[in-house]
Short mmCIF file of C-alpha atoms in Angstrom, two decimals:
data_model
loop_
_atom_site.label_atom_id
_atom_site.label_comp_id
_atom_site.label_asym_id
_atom_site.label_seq_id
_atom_site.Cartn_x
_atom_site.Cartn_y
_atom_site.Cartn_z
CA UNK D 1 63.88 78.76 80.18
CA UNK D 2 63.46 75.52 79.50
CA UNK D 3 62.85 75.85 75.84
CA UNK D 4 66.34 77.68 75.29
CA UNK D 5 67.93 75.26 77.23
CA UNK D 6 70.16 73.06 75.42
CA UNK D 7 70.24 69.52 76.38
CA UNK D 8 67.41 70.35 79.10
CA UNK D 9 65.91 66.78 79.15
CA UNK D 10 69.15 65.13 79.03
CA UNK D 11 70.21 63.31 82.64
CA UNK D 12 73.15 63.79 84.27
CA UNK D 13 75.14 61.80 87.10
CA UNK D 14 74.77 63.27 90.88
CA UNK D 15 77.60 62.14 92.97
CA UNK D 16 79.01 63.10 96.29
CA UNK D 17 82.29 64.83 97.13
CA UNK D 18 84.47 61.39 96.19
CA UNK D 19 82.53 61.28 92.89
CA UNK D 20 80.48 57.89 94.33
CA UNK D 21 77.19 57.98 92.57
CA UNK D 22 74.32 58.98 94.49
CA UNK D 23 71.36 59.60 91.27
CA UNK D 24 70.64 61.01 88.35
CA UNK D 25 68.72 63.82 87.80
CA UNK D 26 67.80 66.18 84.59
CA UNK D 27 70.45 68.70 83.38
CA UNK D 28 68.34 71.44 83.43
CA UNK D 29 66.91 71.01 87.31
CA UNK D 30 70.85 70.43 88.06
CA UNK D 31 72.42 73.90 86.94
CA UNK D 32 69.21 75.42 88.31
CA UNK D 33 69.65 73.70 91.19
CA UNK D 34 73.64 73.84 91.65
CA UNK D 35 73.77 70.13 92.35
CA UNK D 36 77.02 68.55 92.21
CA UNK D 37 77.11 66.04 89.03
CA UNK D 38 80.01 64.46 87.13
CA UNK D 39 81.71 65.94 84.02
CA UNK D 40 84.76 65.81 81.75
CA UNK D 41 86.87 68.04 80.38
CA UNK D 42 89.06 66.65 77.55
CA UNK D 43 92.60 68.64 76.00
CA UNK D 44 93.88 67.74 73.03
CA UNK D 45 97.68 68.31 71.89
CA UNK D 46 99.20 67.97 68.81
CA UNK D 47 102.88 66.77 68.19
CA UNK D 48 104.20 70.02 69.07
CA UNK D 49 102.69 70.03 72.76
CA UNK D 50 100.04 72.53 71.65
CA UNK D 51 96.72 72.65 73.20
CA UNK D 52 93.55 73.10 70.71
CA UNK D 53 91.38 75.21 72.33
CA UNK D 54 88.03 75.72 71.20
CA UNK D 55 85.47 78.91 71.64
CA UNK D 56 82.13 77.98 72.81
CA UNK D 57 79.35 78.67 70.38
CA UNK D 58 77.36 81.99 71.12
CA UNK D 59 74.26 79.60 71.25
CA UNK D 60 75.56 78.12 74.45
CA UNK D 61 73.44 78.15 77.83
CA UNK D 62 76.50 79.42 79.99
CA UNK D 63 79.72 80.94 79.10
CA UNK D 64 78.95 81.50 75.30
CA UNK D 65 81.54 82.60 72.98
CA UNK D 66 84.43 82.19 75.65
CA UNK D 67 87.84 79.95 74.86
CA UNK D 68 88.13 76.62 76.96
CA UNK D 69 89.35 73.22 76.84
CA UNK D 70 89.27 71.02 73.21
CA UNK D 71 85.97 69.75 74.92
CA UNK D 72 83.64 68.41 77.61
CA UNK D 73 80.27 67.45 78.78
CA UNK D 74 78.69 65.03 81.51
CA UNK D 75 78.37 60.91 81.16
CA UNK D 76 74.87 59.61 80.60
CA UNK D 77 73.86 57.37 83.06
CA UNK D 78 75.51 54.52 82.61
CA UNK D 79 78.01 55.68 79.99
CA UNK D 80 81.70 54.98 81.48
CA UNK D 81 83.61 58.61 81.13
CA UNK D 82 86.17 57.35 78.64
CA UNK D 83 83.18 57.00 76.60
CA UNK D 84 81.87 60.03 77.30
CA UNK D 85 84.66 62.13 76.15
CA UNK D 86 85.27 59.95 73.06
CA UNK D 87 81.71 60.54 72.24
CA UNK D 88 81.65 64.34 72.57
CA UNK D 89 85.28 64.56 71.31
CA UNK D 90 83.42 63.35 68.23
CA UNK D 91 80.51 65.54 68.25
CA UNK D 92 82.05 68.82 69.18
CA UNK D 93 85.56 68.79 67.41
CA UNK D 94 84.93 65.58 64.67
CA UNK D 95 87.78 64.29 66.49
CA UNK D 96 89.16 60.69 67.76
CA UNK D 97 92.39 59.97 69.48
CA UNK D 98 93.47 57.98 72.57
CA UNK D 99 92.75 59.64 75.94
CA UNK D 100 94.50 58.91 79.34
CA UNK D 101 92.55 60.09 82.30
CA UNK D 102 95.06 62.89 84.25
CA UNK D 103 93.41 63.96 87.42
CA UNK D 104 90.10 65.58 89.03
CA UNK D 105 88.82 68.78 90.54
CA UNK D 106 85.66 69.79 91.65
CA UNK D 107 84.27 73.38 91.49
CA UNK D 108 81.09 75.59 91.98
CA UNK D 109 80.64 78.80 89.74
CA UNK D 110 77.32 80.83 89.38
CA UNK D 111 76.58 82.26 86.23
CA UNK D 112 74.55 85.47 85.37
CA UNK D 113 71.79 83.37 83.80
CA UNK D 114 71.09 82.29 87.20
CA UNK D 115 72.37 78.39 86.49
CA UNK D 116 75.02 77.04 88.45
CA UNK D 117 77.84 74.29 88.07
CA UNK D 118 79.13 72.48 89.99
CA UNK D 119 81.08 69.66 89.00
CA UNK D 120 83.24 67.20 89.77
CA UNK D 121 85.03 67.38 86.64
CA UNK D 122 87.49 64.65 85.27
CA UNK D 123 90.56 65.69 83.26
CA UNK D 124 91.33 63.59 80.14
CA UNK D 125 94.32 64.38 78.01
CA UNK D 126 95.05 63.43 74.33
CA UNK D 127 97.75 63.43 71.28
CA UNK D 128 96.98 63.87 67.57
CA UNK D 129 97.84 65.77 64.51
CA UNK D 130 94.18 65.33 63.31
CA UNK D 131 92.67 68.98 62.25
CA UNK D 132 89.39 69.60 64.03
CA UNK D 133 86.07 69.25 62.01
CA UNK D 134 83.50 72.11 63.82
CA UNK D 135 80.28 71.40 64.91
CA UNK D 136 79.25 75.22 64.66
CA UNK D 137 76.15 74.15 67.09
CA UNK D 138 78.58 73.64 69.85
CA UNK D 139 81.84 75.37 68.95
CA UNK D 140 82.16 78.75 66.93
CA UNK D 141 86.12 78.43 66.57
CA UNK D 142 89.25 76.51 67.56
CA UNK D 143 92.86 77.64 67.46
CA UNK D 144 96.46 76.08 68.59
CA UNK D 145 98.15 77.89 71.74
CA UNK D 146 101.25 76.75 73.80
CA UNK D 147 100.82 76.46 77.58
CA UNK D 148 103.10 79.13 78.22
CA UNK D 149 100.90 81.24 76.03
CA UNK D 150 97.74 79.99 77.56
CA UNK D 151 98.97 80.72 80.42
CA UNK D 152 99.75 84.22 79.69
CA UNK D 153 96.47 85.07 78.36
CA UNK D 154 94.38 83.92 81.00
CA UNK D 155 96.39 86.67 83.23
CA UNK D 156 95.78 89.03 80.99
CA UNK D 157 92.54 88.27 79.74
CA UNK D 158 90.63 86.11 82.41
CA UNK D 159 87.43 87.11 81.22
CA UNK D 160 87.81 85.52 77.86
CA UNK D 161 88.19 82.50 79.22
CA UNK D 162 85.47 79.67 81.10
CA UNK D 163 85.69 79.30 85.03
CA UNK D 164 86.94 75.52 84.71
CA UNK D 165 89.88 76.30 82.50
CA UNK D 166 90.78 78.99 85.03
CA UNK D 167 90.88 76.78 87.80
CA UNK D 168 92.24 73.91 86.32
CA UNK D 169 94.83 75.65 84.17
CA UNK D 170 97.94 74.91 86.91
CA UNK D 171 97.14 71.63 87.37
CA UNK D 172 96.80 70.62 83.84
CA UNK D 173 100.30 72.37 83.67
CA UNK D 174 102.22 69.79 86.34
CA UNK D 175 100.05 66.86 84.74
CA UNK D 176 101.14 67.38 81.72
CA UNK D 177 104.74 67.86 82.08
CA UNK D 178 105.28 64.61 82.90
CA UNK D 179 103.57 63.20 79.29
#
């Protein structure tokens, strides 16, 4: 498995249920492992309060070709989050714009790969008018969608859409109301 992993050397951030630091670890050992690290998970509007959503790559280790957030990741050790999202805002979507940080959530979901995540994920929102530039390695599509639509088609369709967007869809609802 290791050799189809993506990103199976890379290290990620363990923490503890108030997202204090307590090691790092590799990614791979991690999602095998169901340890709880740190992520992000960055959405991007546009001047019409439209979300870009993007469709993971089919390439992807979990949850390939489903729609989620404009992107996210996990920090490198010692990489502040802001960072982190700015950098794989970049990398993903060929994007830059300003990000506020929004709110948190943590979550455990078992795939049928036999990886796990579990996360305790922080919620980054963003405005810009700027067209996304694919990485196709990462992302196979993108496409606008209002919230109320969004909202909509995860009822309808959950299974087109990743676990954290699910869960964090109603929160990232009240958040951003008040923008």
């Amino acid at each position: 498995m290791k050799d189809t992993f993506e990103g199976a050397d890379e290290l990620v951030i363990l923490v503890d249920n108030q997202d204090n630091e307590t090691g790092i670890h590799d990614k791979l050992s991690v999602h095998q492992l169901g340890l709880l690290h740190r992520a992000f998970s960055v959405f991007v509007f546009n001047s019409k309060n439209e979300l870009i959503l993007q469709q993971r790559a089919d390439g992807k280790y979990h949850s390939p070709g489903l729609w989620t957030n404009t992107c996210c990741s996990h920090p490198k050790p010692g990489e502040k989050t802001i960072d982190a999202c700015k950098r794989r805002l970049m990398e993903e979507m060929g994007m830059d714009c300003n990000l506020e940080f929004s709110f948190s959530f943590m979550y455990k979901c078992k795939f049928s790969n036999g990886l796990t995540e579990h996360e305790f994920d922080h919620v980054y929102v963003g405005y810009t008018d700027d067209l996304p530039v694919l990485n196709y390695v990462e992302v196979k599509e993108w496409k606008y969608i209002n919230l109320i639509e969004l909202g909509k088609e995860i009822e309808s369709y959950p299974e087109k859409f990743t676990e954290w967007l699910k869960i964090c869809f109603l929160k990232l609802v009240d958040h951003t109301q008040s923008y």
